[in-house]
Structure formats: structure tokens, C-alpha cells
Tab-separated table of C-alpha atoms in Angstrom:
chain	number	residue	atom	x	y	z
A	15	UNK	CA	0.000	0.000	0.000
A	16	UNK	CA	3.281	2.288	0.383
A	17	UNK	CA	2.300	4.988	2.568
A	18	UNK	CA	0.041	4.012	5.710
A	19	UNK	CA	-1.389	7.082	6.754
A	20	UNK	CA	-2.995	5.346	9.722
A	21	UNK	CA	-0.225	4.956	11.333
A	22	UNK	CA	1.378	8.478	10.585
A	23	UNK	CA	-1.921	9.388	11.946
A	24	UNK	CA	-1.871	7.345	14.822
A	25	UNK	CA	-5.390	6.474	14.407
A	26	UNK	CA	-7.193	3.135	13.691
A	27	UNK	CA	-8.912	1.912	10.468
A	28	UNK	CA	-12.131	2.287	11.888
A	29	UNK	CA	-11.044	6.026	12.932
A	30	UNK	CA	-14.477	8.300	12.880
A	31	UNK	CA	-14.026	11.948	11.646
A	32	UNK	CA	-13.760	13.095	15.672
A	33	UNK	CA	-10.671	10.628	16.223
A	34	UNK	CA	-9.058	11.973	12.961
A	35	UNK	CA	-9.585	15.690	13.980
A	36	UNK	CA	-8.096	15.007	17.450
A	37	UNK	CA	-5.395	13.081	16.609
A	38	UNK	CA	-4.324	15.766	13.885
A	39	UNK	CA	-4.767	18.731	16.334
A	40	UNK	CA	-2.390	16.785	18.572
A	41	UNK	CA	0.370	15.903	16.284
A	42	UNK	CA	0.080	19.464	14.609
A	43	UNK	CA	0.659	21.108	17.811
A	44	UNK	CA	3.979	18.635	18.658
A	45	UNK	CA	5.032	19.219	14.817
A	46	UNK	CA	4.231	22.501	13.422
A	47	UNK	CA	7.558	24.086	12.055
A	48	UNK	CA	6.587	27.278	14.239
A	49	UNK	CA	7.106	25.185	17.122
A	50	UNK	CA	10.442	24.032	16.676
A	51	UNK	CA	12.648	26.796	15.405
A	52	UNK	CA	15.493	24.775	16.054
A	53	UNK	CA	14.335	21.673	13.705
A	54	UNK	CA	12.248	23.291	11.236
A	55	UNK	CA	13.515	20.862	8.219
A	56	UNK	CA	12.782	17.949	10.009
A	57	UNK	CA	9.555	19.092	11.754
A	58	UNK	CA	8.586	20.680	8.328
A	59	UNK	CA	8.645	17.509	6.774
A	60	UNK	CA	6.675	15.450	9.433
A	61	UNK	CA	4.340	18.090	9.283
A	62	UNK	CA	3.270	17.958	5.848
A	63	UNK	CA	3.104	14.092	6.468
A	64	UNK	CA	0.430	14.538	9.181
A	65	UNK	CA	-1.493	17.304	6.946
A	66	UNK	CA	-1.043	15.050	4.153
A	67	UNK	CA	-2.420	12.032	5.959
A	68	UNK	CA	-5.417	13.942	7.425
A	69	UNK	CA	-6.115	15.130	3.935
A	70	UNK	CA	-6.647	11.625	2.662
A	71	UNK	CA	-8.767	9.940	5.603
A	72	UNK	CA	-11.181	12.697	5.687
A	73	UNK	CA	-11.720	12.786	2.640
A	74	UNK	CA	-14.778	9.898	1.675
A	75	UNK	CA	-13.746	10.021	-1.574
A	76	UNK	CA	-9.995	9.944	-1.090
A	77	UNK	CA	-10.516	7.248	1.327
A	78	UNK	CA	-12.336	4.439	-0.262
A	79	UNK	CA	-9.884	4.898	-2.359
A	80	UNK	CA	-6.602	4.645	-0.781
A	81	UNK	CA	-8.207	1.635	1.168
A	82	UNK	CA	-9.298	-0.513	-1.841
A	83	UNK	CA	-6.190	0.056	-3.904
A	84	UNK	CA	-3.542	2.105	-1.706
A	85	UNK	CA	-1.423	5.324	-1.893
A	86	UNK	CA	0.134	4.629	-5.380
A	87	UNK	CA	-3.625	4.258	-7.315
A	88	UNK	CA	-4.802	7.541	-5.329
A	89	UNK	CA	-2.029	10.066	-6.739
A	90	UNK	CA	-1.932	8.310	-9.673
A	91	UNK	CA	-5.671	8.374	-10.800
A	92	UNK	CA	-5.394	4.654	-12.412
A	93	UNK	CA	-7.941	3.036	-10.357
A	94	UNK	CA	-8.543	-0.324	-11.614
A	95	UNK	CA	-12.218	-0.736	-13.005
A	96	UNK	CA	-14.879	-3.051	-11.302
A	97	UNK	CA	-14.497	-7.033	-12.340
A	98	UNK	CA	-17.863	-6.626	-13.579
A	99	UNK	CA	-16.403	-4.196	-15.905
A	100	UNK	CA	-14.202	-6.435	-17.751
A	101	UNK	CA	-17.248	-8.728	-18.995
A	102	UNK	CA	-18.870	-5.834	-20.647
A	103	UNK	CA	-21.534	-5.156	-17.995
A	104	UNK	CA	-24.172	-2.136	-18.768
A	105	UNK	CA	-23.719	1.213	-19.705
A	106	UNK	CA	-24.358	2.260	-16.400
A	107	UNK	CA	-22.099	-0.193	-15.248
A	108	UNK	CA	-19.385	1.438	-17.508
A	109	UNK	CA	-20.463	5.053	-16.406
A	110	UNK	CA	-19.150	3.485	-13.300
A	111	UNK	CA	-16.081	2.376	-14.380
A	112	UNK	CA	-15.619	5.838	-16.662
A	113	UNK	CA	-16.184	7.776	-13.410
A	114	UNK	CA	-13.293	5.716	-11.080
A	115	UNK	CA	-10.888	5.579	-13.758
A	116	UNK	CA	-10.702	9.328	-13.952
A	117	UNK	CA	-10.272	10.047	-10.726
A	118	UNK	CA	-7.455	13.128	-10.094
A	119	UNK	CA	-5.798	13.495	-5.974
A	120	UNK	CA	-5.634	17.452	-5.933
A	121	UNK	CA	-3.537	17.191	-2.176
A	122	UNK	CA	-4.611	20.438	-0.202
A	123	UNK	CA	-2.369	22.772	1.289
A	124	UNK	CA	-0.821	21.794	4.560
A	125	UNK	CA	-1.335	25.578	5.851
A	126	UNK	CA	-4.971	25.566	4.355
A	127	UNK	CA	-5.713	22.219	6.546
A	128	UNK	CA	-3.505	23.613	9.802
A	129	UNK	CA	-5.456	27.143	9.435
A	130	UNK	CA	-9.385	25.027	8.843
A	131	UNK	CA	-8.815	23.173	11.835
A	132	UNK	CA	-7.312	25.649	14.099
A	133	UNK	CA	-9.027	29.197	13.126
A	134	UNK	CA	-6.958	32.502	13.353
A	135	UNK	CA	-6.525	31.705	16.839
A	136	UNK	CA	-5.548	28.252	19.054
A	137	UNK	CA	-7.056	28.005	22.060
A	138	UNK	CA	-5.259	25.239	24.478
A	139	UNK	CA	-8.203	24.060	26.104
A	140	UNK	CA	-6.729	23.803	29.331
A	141	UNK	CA	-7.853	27.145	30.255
A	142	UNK	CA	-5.804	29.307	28.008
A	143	UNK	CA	-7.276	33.324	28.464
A	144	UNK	CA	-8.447	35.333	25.868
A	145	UNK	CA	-5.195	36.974	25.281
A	146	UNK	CA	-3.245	34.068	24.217
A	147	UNK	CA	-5.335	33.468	21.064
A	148	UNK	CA	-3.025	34.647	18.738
A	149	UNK	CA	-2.954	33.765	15.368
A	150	UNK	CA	-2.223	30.219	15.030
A	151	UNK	CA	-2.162	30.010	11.048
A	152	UNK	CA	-0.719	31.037	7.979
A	153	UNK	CA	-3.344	29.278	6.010
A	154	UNK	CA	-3.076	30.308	1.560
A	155	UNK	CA	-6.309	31.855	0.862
A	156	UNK	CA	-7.869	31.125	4.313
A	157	UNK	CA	-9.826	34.313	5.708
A	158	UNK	CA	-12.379	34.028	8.416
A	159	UNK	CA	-15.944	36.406	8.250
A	160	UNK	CA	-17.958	38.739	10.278
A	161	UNK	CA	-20.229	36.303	10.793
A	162	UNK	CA	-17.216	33.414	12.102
A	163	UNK	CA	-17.843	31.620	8.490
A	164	UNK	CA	-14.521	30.159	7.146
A	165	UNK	CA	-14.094	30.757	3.636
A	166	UNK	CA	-11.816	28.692	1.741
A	167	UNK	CA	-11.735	27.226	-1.639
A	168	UNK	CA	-12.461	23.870	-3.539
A	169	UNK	CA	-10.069	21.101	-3.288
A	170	UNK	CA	-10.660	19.987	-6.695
A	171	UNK	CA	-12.959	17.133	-5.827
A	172	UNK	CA	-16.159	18.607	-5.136
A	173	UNK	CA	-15.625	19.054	-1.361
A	174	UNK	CA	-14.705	22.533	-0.458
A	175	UNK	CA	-11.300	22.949	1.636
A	176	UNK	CA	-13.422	25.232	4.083
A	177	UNK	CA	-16.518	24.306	5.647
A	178	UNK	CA	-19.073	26.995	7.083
A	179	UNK	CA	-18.386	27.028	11.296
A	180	UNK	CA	-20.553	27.510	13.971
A	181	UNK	CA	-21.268	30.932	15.585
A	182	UNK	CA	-18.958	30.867	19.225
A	183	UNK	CA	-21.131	29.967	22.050
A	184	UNK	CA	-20.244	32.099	25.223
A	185	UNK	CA	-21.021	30.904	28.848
A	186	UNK	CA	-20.495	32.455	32.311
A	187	UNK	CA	-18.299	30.897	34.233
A	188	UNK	CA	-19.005	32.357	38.272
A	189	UNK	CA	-15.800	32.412	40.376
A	190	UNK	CA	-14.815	33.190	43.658
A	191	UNK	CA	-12.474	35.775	44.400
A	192	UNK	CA	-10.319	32.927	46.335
A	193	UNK	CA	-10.389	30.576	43.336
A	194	UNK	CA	-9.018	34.322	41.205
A	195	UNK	CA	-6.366	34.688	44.039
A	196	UNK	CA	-4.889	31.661	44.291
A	197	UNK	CA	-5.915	29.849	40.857
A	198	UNK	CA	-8.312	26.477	40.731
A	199	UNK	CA	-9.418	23.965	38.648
A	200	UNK	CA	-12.962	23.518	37.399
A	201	UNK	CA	-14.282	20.894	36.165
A	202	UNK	CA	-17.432	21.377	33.359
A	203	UNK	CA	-19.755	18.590	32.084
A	204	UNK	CA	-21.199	19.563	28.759
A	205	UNK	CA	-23.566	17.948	26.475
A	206	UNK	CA	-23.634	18.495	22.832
A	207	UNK	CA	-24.955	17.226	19.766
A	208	UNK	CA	-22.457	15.626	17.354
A	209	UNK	CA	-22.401	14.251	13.740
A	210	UNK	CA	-20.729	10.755	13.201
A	211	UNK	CA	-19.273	9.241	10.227
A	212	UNK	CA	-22.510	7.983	8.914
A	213	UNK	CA	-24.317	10.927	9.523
A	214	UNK	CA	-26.033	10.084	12.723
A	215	UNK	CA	-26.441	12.575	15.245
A	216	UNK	CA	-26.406	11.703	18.940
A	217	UNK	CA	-26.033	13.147	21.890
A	218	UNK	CA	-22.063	13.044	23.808
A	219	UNK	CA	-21.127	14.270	27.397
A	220	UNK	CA	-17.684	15.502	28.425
A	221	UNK	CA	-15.900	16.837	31.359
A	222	UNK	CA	-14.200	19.879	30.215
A	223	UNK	CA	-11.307	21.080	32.759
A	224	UNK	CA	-10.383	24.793	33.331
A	225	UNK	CA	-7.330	25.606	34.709
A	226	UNK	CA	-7.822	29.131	36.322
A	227	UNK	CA	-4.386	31.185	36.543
A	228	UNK	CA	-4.328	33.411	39.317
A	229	UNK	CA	-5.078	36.858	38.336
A	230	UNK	CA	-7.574	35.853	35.925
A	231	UNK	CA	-10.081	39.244	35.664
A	232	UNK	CA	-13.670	39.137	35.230
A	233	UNK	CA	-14.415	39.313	31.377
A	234	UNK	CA	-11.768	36.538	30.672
A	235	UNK	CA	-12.333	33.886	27.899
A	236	UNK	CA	-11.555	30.624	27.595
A	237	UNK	CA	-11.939	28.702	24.418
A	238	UNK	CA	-12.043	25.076	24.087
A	239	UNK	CA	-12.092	25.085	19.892
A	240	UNK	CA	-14.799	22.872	18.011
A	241	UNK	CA	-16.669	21.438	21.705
A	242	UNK	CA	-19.913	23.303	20.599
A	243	UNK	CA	-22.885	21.450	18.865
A	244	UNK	CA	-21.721	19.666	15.295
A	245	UNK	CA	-24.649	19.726	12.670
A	246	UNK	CA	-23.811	17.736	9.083
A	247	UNK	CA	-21.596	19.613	6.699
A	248	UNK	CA	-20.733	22.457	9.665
A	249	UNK	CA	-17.496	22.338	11.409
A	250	UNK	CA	-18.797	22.548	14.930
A	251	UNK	CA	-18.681	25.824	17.117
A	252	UNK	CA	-15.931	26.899	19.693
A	253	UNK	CA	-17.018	26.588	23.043
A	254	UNK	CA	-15.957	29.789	25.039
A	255	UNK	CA	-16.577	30.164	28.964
A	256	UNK	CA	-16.251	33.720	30.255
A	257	UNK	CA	-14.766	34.107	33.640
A	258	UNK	CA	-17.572	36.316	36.116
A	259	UNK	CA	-16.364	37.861	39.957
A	260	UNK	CA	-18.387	36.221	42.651
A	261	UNK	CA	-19.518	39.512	45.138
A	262	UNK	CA	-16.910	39.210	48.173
A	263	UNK	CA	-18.280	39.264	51.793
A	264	UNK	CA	-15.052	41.239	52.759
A	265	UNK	CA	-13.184	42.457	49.796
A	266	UNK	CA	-14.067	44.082	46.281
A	267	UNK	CA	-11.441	44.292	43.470
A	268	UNK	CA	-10.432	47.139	41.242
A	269	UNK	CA	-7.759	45.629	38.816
A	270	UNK	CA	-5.201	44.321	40.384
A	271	UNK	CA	-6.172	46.139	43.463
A	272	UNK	CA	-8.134	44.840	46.479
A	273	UNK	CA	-10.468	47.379	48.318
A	274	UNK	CA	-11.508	47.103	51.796
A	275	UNK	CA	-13.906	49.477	53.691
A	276	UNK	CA	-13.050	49.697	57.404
A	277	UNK	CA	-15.024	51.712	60.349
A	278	UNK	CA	-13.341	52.463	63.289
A	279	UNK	CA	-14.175	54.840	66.351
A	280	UNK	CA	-13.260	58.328	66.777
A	281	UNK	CA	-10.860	57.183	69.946
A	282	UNK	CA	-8.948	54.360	67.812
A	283	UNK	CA	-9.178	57.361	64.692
A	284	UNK	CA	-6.824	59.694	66.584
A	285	UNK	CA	-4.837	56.722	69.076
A	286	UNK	CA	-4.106	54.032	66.780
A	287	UNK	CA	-4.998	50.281	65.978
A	288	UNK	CA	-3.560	47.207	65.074
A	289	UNK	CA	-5.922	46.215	62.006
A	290	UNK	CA	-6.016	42.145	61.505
A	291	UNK	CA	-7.431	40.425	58.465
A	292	UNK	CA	-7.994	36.983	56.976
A	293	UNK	CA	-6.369	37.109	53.518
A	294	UNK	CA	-8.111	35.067	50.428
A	295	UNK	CA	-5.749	32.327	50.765
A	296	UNK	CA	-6.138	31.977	54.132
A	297	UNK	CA	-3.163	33.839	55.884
A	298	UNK	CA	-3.580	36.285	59.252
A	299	UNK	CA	-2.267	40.190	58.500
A	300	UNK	CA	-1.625	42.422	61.086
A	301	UNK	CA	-1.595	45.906	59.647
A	302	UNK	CA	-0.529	48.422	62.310
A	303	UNK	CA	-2.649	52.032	62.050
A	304	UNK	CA	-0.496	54.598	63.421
A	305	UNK	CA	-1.389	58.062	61.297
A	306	UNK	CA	-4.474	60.576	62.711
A	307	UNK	CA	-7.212	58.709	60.915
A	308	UNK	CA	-10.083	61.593	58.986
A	309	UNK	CA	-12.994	59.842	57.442
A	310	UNK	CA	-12.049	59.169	53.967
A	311	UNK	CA	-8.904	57.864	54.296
A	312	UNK	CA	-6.904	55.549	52.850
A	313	UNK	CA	-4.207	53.603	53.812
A	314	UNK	CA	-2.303	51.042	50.758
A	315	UNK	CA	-0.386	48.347	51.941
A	316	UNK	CA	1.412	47.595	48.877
A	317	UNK	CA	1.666	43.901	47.756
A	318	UNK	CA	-1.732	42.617	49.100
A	319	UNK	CA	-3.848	42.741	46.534
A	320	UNK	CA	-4.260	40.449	43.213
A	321	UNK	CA	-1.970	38.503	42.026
A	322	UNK	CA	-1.011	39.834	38.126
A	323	UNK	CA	-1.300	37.546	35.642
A	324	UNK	CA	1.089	38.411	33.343
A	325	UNK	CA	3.552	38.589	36.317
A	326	UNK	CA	3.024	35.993	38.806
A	327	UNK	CA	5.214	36.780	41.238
A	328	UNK	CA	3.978	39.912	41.245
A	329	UNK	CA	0.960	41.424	43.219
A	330	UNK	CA	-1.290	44.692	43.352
A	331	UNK	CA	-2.164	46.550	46.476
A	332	UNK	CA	-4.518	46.721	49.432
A	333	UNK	CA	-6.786	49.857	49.809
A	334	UNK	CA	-8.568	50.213	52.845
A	335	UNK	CA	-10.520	53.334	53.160
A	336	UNK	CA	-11.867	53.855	56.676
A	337	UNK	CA	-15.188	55.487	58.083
A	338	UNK	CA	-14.996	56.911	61.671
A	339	UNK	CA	-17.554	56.241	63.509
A	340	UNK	CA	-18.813	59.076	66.061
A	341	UNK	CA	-20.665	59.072	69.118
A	342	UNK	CA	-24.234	59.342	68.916
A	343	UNK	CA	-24.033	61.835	72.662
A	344	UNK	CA	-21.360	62.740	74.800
A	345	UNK	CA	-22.269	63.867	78.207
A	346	UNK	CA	-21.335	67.758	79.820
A	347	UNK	CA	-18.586	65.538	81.914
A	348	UNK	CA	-16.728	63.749	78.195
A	349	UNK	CA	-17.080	66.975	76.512
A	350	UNK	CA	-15.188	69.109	79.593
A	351	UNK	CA	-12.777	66.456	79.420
A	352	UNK	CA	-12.258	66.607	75.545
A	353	UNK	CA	-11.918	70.526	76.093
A	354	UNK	CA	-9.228	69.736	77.931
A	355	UNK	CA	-7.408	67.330	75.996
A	356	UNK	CA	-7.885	68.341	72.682
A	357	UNK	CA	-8.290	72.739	73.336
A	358	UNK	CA	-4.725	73.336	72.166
A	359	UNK	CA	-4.758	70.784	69.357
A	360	UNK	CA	-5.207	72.795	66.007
């Protein structure tokens, strides 16, 4: 048969479409010349075996093809005719044979195939945030509409290079301001509908796991590519969770800032305090208050806040603005005594 593409594959004979899409994202991702700088020659060439490969099997055509009569009879065109052909058979019996024996393998673009699969951006699906979705293809003639359609061309065969996608589908994904601090894992059980490789459609479940960085702000996406419903002849939708901010009973955030309103009394606004707090992962801060405390003020502690994402050793600030609380009466005998304490204060 010369070239098994299985195998380059790493897939099975009885490989649906789904286990031939996975198993090319994978090796695409390990081989991709842009990922090895260092061993671009070699990596180009394995590559364009694994595009090359993917090209084939998905194709229905291609395929029943290369698995009657192998890799040398697909590039070649020569398919041999039907037995039946060879005893004469009927004219639509040698339409038949007229329509095998000219067959012609137009092999697609290795870029075109990279840039179908992936979109303009790759998502990890591990929990990668919006702002790593770079472009993640270099696709010939690959552009991607308004709408999220991919356009692409024909591949020579009748089956166009570039299916139509699904429009994104966005979901909220609620966090605590703990699991922002120190980073979590999530784990999300989806249902979708799904297109097999007789045209069936049936209902599959999933765990989907997000890996939340810490840092992570509200407004966030993560996009787990091609995990949204699959209908026939529509490259299924990319799944996109969007990260939301739980309400906090203690603390609010303001970028990478935390905010904390504090009241204290008039007497502990002009003596002092030691101020103690339960941080969101858990650790007791003592923050001494030593200044003349007005209402309104604000005292940072620097380093407290969030941590920032793009620098994870690094870590905002903590702003607590404090309220004085006053007396609601002070008897003739407290205010003589204030008088007295406080008269030649200015």
C-alpha cells in the first residue's frame, strides 16, 4: 500500500471523523515548524506528512480509495475498473467504471488544513485566556468572516477545503475571588450534539477542565475550539466560557487592586490600631494604624492585593478606606474632658 497514513496518523482503520480531527490537532501542535525553530527541516517535513495524511482519511472520496487500492492508485488516478467491468456489464455499469478511472488526488495545502482546523486563533483548552489566542495560522487563501464563516476554496474534488463554522457559544463561568487569588481547577460537564461518520447525530457528554491562573479578571475567555454542537456539513462551534467575579463578603477588586472598607471609632481614629485580616488564601495580617485617621482615608499596603497575571510573582495593592464612627451623645462631663485634651490641638 506504500504509505500508511494510519499509522502516521496514529489512528485506527475504523477512525471516525472526531478521532481523525483530534489526533491531527495533537500531532500538529507537537510538529508545526513554528514550534520548533530549532528543527524546522525535520519538523517541516513530518508536518506535511500529518497534513497530508489527514487530507486523505477525511476525505470519503480519497478514502475508499486509498483503502481498496492504496497510496500509489490515489495520486496516480489509475484506479482499476470493477471485475464486472471487464465482462462488458451495462452502460451504467461502464459510467461506473468511466467515473473511477478518472479520478485526479488534488492534495490540499498543509497551511490551508492547519489554518481550517485551528481558526486565526488556538485556544489550548486547558484554560488558556483570551489573550493568548493569537494567530495560530498562515493558512493560503484562508480568511475568516464577520459572521465566524470560514471561507476557503475547492479542493478539486467537489468538497470545499473550508466548511461553514458555527457561531462561538459564550457561557459564564461564576468564580470566587479565592479561586481568582490563588488559581483552581474547574471541572465542566457539557452535552452536545455531534455528527458521526454515517451521519447520525447523537447526543455526547464531556468533562471539560479549566485551569484558572491566578489573576484571571472578570471578562476573561476561555476557548475550548470545536466542543460546541456539530450539525452535518458544519465544522462545529468553539465553546468559550467567560470568567464572572463572585460579590466578596469582605473584599471588592479594582484591577489588580483589592479594596476594603473599614469603620473604626473616633478614639482608635486619633490613638491608633492594630488592624487584623484573613487574607483570600487563608493567611492572618496584622496591619498596624499609626497616622491621625479623617474619614475618607486611605491607607495602601502595597503587595496585598491580586496577584497579576502576566507577572506571577507579582501582586497589586490593598486599599482600605476607613469610616470613623462618632458618638451618637457625649455627656457635659466627656465633653469638659475633651476641652481639655484636645483645646490646644489645632
Amino acid at each position: 500500500m506504500g504509505v500508511d497514513y494510519y499509522n502516521i496518523l496514529k489512528v485506527n482503520r475504523n477512525a471516525t471523523d472526531d478521532d481523525l480531527r483530534k489526533s491531527y490537532r495533537r500531532l500538529a501542535m507537537i510538529y508545526h515548524p513554528d514550534k520548533n525553530p530549532n528543527n524546522k527541516q525535520i519538523s517541516e517535513g513530518k508536518f506535511k506528512q500529518i497534513s497530508e495524511a489527514y487530507d486523505v482519511l477525511s476525505d470519503p472520496q480519497k478514502r475508499q480509495i486509498y483503502d481498496l487500492y492504496g497510496e500509489e492508485a490515489l495520486k496516480s488516478g489509475q484506479v482499476p475498473p470493477p471485475p464486472s467491468a471487464a465482462h462488458g456489464g451495462s452502460s451504467q455499469r461502464r459510467r461506473r467504471q468511466g467515473d473511477a478511472t478518472s479520478f485526479r488526488f488534488n492534495p490540499r495545502d498543509a497551511d490551508d488544513i492547519y489554518a481550517e482546523l485551528f481558526g486565526e486563533g488556538s485556544g489550548s483548552g486547558s484554560g488558556s485566556s483570551s489573550n493568548v489566542g493569537r494567530s495560530a495560522s498562515r493558512g493560503k487563501g484562508f480568511s475568516r468572516t464577520s459572521n465566524g464563516e470560514t471561507g476557503g476554496g475547492s479542493d478539486g474534488n467537489g468538497f470545499g477545503s473550508g466548511l461553514r463554522k458555527g457561531a462561538p457559544v459564550e457561557n459564564g463561568l461564576p468564580c470566587s475571588l479565592e479561586e481568582l487569588y490563588k488559581g483552581a481547577k474547574k471541572k465542566m460537564k457539557i452535552s452536545r450534539t455531534i455528527t458521526d461518520a454515517f451521519g447520525k447525530v447523537r447526543t455526547a457528554e464531556e468533562i471539560l477542565i479549566i485551569d484558572i491562573k491566578p489573576g484571571w479578571k472578570k471578562g476573561t475567555k476561555i476557548t475550548f475550539p470545536e466542543k460546541g454542537n456539530q450539525e452535518p456539513g458544519v465544522i462545529p462551534s468553539d465553546l468559550i466560557f467567560v470568567v464572572d467575579e463572585k460579590p466578596h463578603a469582605v473584599f471588592k477588586r479594582d484591577g489588580n487592586d483589592l479594596l476594603l472598607d473599614q469603620e473604626i471609632t473616633l478614639l482608635e481614629s486619633l490613638t491608633g490600631k492594630k488592624l487584623e485580616l484573613t487574607t483570600l488564601d487563608g493567611k492572618n495580617l496584622v496591619i498596624p494604624v499609626t497616622d491621625i485617621i479623617k474619614p475618607g482615608y486611605e491607607l495602601i499596603v502595597p503587595d496585598q492585593g491580586m496577584p497579576i497575571s502576566k507577572e506571577p510573582h507579582k501582586k497589586g495593592n490593598l486599599r482600605v478606606k476607613f469610616d470613623v464612627k462618632y458618638p451618637s451623645r457625649l455627656t457635659e462631663e466627656q465633653k469638659a474632658d475633651l476641652r481639655k485634651v484636645l483645646g490646644g490641638i489645632s
